[in-house]
Each structure stands twice: as structure tokens, then as C-alpha cells.
Tab-separated table of C-alpha atoms and ligand atoms in Angstrom:
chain	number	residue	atom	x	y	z
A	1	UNK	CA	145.388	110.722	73.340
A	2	UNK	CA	144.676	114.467	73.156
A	3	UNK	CA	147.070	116.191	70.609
A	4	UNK	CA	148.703	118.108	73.258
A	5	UNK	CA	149.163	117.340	77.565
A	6	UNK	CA	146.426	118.985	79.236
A	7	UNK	CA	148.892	119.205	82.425
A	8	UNK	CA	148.540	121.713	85.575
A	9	UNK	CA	150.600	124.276	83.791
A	10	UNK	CA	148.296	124.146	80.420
A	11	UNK	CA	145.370	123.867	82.592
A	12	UNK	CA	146.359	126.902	84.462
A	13	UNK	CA	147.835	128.731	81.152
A	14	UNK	CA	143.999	127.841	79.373
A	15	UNK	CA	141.866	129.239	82.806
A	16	UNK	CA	144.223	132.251	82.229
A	17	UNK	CA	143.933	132.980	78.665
A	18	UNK	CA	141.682	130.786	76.585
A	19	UNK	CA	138.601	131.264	78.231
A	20	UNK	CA	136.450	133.518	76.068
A	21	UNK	CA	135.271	136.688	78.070
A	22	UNK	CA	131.318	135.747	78.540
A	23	UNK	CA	130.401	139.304	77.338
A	24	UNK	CA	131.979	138.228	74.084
A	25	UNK	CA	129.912	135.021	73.553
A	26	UNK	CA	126.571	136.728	72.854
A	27	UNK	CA	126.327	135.102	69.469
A	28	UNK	CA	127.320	131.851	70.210
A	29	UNK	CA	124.572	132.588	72.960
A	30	UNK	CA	122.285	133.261	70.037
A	31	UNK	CA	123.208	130.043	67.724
A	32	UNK	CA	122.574	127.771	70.534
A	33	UNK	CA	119.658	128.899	71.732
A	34	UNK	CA	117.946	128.602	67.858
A	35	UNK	CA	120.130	125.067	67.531
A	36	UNK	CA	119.584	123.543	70.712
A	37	UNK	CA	116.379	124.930	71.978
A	38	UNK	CA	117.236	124.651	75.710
A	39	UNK	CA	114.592	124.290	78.226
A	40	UNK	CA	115.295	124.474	81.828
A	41	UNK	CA	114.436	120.757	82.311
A	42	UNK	CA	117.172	119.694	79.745
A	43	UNK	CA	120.395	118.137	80.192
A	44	UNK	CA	123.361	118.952	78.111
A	45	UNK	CA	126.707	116.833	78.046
A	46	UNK	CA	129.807	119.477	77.960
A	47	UNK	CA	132.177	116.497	76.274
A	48	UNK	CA	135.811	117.109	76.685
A	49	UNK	CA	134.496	120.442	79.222
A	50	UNK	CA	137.702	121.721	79.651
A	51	UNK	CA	137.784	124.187	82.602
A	52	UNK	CA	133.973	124.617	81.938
A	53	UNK	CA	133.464	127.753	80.826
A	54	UNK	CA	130.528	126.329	78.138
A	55	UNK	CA	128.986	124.293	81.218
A	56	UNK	CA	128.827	127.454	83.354
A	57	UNK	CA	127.634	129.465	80.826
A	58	UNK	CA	124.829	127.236	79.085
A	59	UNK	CA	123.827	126.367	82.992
A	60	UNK	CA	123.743	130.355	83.736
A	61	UNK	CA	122.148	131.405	80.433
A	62	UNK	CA	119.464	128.679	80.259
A	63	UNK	CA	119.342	126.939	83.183
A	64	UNK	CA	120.251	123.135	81.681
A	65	UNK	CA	121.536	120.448	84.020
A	66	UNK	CA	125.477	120.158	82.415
A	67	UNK	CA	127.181	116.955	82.560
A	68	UNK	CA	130.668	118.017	81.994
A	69	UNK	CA	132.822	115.029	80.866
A	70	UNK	CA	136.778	115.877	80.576
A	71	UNK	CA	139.637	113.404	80.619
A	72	UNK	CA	142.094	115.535	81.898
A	73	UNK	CA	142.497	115.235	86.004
A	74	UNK	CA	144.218	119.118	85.839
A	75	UNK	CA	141.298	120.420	83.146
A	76	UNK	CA	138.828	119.087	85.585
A	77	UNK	CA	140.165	120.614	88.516
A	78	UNK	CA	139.442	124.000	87.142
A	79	UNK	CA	135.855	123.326	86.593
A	80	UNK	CA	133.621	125.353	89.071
A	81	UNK	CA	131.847	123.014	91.298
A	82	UNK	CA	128.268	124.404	91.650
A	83	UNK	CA	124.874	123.352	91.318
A	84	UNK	CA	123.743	122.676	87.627
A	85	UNK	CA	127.185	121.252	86.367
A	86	UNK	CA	128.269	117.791	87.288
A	87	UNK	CA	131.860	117.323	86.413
A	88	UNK	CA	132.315	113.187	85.310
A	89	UNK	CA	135.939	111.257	84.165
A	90	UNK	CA	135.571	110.465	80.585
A	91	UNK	CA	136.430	111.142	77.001
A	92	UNK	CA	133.993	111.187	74.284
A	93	UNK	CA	134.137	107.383	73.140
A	94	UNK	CA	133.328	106.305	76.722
A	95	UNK	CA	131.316	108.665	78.484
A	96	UNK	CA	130.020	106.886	81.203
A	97	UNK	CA	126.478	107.655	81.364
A	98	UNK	CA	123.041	106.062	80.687
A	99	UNK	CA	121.606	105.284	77.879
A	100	UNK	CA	119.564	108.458	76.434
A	101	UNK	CA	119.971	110.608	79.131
A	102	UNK	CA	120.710	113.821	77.575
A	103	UNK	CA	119.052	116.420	75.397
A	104	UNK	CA	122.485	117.561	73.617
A	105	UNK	CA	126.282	117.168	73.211
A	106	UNK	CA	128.525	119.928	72.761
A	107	UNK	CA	131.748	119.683	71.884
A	108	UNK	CA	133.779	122.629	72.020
A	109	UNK	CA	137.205	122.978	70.071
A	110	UNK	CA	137.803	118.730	71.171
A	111	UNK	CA	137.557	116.706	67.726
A	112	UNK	CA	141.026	117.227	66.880
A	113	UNK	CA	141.896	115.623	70.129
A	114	UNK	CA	139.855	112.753	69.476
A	115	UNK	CA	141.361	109.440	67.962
A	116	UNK	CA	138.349	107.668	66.866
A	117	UNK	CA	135.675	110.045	65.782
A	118	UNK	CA	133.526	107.025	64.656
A	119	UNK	CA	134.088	105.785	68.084
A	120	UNK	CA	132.984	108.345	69.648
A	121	UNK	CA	129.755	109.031	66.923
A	122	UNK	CA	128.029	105.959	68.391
A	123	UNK	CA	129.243	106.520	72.063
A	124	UNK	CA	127.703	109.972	71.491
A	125	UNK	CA	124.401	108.635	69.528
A	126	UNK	CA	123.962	106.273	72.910
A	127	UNK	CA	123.690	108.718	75.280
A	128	UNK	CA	121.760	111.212	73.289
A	129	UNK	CA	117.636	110.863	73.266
A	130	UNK	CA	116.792	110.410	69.677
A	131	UNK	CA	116.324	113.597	67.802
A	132	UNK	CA	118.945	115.701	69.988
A	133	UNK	CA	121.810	117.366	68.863
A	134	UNK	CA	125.451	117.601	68.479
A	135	UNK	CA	126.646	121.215	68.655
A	136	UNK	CA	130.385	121.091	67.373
A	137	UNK	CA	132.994	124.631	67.737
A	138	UNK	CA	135.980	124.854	66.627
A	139	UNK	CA	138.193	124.856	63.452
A	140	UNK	CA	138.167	122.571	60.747
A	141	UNK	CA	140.683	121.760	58.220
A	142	UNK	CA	140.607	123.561	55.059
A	143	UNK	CA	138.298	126.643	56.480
A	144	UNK	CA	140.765	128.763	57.736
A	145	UNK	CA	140.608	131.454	54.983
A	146	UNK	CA	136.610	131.672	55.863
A	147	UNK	CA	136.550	131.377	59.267
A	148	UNK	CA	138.965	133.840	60.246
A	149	UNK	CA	140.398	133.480	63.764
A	150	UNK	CA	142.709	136.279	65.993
A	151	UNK	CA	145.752	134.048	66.523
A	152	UNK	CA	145.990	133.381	62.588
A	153	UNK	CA	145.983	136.266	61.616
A	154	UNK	CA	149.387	137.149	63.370
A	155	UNK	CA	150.640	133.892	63.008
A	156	UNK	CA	149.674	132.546	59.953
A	157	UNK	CA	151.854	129.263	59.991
A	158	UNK	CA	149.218	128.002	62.693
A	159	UNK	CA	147.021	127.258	59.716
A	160	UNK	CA	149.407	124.315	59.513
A	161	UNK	CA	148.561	122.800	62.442
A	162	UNK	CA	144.250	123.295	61.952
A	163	UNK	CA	144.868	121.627	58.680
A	164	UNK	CA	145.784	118.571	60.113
A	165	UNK	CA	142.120	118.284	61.989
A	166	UNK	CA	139.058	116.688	60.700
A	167	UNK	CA	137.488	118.595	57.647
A	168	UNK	CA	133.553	119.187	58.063
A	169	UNK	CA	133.450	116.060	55.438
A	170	UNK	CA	135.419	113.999	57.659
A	171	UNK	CA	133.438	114.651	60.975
A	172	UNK	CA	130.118	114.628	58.585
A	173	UNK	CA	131.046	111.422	57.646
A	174	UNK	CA	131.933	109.735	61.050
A	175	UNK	CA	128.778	111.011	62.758
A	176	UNK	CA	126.864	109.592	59.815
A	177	UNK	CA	127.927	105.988	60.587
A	178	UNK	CA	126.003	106.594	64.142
A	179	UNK	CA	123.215	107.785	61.976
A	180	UNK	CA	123.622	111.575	62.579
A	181	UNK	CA	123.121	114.084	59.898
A	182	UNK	CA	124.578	117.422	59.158
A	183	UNK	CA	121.766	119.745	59.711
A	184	UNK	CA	123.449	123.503	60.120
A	185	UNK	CA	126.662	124.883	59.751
A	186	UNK	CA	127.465	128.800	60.266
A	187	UNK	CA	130.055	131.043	61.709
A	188	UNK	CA	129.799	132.030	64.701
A	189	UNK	CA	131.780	135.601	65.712
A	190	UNK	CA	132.924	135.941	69.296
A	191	UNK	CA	134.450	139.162	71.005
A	192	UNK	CA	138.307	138.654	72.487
A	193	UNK	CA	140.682	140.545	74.011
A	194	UNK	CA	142.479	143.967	72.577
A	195	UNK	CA	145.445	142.966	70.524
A	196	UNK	CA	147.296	145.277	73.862
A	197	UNK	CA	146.182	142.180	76.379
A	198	UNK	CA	146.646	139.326	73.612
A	199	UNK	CA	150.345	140.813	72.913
A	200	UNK	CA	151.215	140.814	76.861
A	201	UNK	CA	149.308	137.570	77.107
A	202	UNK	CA	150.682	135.446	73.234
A	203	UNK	CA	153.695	133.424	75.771
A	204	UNK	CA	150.985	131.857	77.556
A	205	UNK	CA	148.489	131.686	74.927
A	206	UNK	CA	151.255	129.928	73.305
A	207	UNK	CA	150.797	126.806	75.967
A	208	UNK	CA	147.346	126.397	76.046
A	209	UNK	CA	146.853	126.525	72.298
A	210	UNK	CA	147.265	123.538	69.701
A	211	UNK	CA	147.735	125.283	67.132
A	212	UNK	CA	149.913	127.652	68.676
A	213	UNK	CA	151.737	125.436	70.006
A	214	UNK	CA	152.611	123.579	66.234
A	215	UNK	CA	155.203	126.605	65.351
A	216	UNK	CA	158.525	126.741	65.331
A	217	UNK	CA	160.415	129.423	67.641
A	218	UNK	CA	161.054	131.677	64.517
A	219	UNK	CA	157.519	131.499	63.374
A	220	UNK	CA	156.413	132.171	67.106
A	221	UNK	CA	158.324	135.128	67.910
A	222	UNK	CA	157.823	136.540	63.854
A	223	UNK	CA	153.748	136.423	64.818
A	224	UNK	CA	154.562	138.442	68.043
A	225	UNK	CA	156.802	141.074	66.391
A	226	UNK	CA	153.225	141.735	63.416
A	227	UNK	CA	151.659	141.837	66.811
A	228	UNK	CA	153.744	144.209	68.448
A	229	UNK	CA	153.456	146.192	65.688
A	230	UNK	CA	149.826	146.126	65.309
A	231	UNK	CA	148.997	146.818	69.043
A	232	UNK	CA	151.443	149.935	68.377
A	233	UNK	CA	149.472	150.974	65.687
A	234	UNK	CA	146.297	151.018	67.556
A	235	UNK	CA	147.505	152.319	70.261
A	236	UNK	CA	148.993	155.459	67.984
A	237	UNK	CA	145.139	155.866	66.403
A	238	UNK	CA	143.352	155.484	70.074
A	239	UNK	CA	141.479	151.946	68.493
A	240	UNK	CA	142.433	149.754	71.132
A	241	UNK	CA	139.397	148.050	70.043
A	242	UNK	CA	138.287	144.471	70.949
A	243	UNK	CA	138.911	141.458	68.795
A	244	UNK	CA	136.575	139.735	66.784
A	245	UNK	CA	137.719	135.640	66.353
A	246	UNK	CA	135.161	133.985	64.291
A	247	UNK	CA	134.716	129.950	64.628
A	248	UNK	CA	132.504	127.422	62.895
A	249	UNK	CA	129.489	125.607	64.102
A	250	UNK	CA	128.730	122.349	62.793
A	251	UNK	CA	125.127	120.680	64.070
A	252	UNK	CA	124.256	117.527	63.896
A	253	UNK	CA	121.203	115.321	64.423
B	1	SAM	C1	141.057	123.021	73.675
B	1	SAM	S1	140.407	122.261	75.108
B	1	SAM	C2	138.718	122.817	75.018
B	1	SAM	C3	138.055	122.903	76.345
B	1	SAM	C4	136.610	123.409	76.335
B	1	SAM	N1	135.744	122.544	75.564
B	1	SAM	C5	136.538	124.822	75.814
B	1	SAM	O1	136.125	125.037	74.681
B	1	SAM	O2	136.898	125.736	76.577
B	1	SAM	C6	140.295	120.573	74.644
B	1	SAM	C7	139.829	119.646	75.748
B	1	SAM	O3	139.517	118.360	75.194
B	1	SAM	C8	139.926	117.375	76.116
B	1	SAM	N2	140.095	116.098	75.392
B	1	SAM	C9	141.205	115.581	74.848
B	1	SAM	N3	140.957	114.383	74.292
B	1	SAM	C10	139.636	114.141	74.484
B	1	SAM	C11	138.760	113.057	74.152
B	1	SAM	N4	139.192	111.980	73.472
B	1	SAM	N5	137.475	113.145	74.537
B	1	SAM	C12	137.027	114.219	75.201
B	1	SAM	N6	137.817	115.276	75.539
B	1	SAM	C13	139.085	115.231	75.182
B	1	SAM	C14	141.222	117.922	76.686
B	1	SAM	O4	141.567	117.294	77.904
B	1	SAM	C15	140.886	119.403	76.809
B	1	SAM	O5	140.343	119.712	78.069
């Protein structure tokens, strides 16, 4: 049970808004390349794919076969069809492949939503070809002073909510009982919208985001007012600059 309803009207409000520009991913681009060392001939499972944005990318930047795996019917909906990504019902403790038919997992801000992290450790480790990895994104608990991310910083109660998620101990710890061990973990800076677009664009953010979506009403429209007044600001000193959101990367083997 995912912590929020990935419904048609989150699916929609995450294709909208959520989806990180591609021109801003060049880093992750980077720390997947050196992590994963992807080889046209590889396949990669996208687990909990969302409206696969990672499978199209990793298929257009290095070619991999994707096996994107989502649970949601409305998420999956959203992901292109297209040779290169196969789009497959599942969540991460039952993925519904073969034994050791990929090269990598990646799991993309998902192990909040996932109730058994053990579970899903050895469902993971039985699909994977020994010696691949797990790429994991996202936010853990206790990081968000270090890993500094564009929705905290105007609305700082959402700290809150990513405090509730697995701590890099925690997931460290589950994978280990499939016999994975922690072998890199970095942050990982990606480019987002101008505060301008994220201002005209925090109601529906607000849907499609977890942790957005753990504040209260005052909290909410408090963020949006430091927002307001910081997209003013910018505007007044001509830096409608981009964002930068930074995330972590935990890898596993
Ligand atoms: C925040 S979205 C991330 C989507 C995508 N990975 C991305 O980064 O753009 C979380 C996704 O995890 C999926 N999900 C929820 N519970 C899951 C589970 N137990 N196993 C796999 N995916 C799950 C949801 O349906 C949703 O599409």
C-alpha cells in the first residue's frame, strides 16, 4: 500500500509537474553511468516506474532494454509505449519476472511506499544476476539538512513527512538480509524549474507529492506565501534562475 493513491488525477498532476526536465538530470546521468556501467545489451528493471521518465531516459541515454514495473493502473498509463521499455503489473516484492534476468534495479523516490523492504530485498536479489546493482533516489529520513531539496526549503514542515521514511541504516539493513551491501552513497544535484513556474505550479505539486501532501492547510499556503515572496525577489534582481534540488543515491550490490 503506497503511502499516498496514485489515482488518474495524481497520475496526471505527477506527468505535469514531477517529472524532472531531462536537461536537468545530467548528473544523475553521470552517477549512473559510473554506478551502473550500462551497456547496450543490458536490461534494467525501472521498479515502481512511475510515468517512466527514468525508463525513457536510461533507454535514450544508453540504450538498456527497461522493464518498467509499476503497481499503479493510472501511473502506468502514462508510461510511453515504445521500443526499449516494457511496461509490467507489479510492485517490488513480486515483480513477476525470471529468475536473474536483469543487469540492475532502480528504484526511484519508491521505498517509502514500500511495506516490506525485506520483502522486497530478496524479490529484488532474485531477479538481479549476481553482482548487479540496486540504484536507490530519493530522500531518506534524517538527511534532510544535507540533502537539500526545492520544496523544503519553502516548506520546511515537509521534513516531517521524509522523516517518517526508511533511514539509509534501515534500507542498508533490509537489503543486507538478501545479501546486498552498501557500496556508494552521494548526492546527486538535479536542475528544476524557476521558483516563477514552481510558484504557479506548488497546487498541483501539492497532489503528486508525499511529502507535500503531509502538511496542514496553514503550513501549505505559509510555504507558498516564502515562495511568493522569493519568486518576487528574483524577479525584482532579473535571477529568475533555475533550481537546483539535490537527492541522495544509495547503491547497493
Ligand atoms: C513518487 S512515485 C515515483 C515514480 C518514478 N519512480 C519517478 O521517480 O518518477 C512513486 C511510485 O511508486 C509506486 N509504488 C507504490 N508502492 C509500490 C511498491 N510497493 N512497489 C513498487 N512501486 C510502488 C507508485 O505507484 C508510484 O508510481
Amino acid at each position: 500500500m503506497a503511502r499516498i493513491t496514485y489515482d488518474d488525477q495524481t497520475a496526471a498532476a505527477f506527468k505535469a509537474v514531477r517529472e524532472v526536465p531531462r536537461d536537468g538530470l545530467e548528473a544523475w546521468r553521470e552517477a549512473v553511468r559510473r554506478h551502473l556501467r550500462p551497456s547496450p545489451r543490458m536490461t534494467v528493471v525501472d521498479i515502481g516506474a512511475g510515468t517512466g521518465a527514468f525508463s525513457a531516459a536510461f533507454s535514450d541515454w544508453f540504450g538498456l532494454s527497461m522493464l518498467a514495473v509499476e503497481p499503479s493502473a493510472a501511473m502506468r498509463a502514462q508510461i510511453p509505449r515504445r521500443p526499449g521499455i516494457q511496461v509490467l503489473e507489479g510492485h517490488a516484492s513480486a515483480l513477476t519476472l525470471p529468475d536473474g534476468s536483469a543487469d540492475g534495479a532502480w528504484l526511484s523516490l519508491v521505498i517509502q511506499h514500500i511495506p516490506d523492504l525485506e520483502a522486497a530485498a530478496c524479490e529484488i536479489r532474485r531477479v538481479l544476476r549476481p553482482g548487479a546493482p540496486v540504484l536507490i533516489r530519493g530522500g531518506f529520513s534524517g538527511r534532510t539538512d544535507t540533502t537539500h531539496t526545492f520544496p523544503w526549503e519553502f516548506f520546511p514542515e515537509t521534513a516531517r513527512t521524509v522523516n517518517t521514511f526508511p533511514s539509509v541504516e534501515q534500507a542498508c539493513q533490509a537489503f543486507a538480509t538478501a545479501g546486498f551491501r552498501r557500496v556508494a552513497l552521494e548526492q546527486v544535484p538535479e536542475t528544476l524549474t524557476s521558483l516563477a513556474e514552481f510558484l504557479a505550479q506548488a497546487d498541483t505539486f501539492r497532489r503528486a507529492d508525499t511529502t507535500m501532501r503531509g502538511l496542514t492547510e496553514e503550513e501549505f499556503l505559509r510555504g507558498k506565501e516564502r515562495l511568493r515572496r522569493a519568486a518576487q525577489d528574483a524577479e525584482r534582481t532579473h535571477s529568475p534562475e533555475p533550481r537546483t534540488n539535490w537527492l541522495d543515491l544509495l547503491v547497493l550490490r
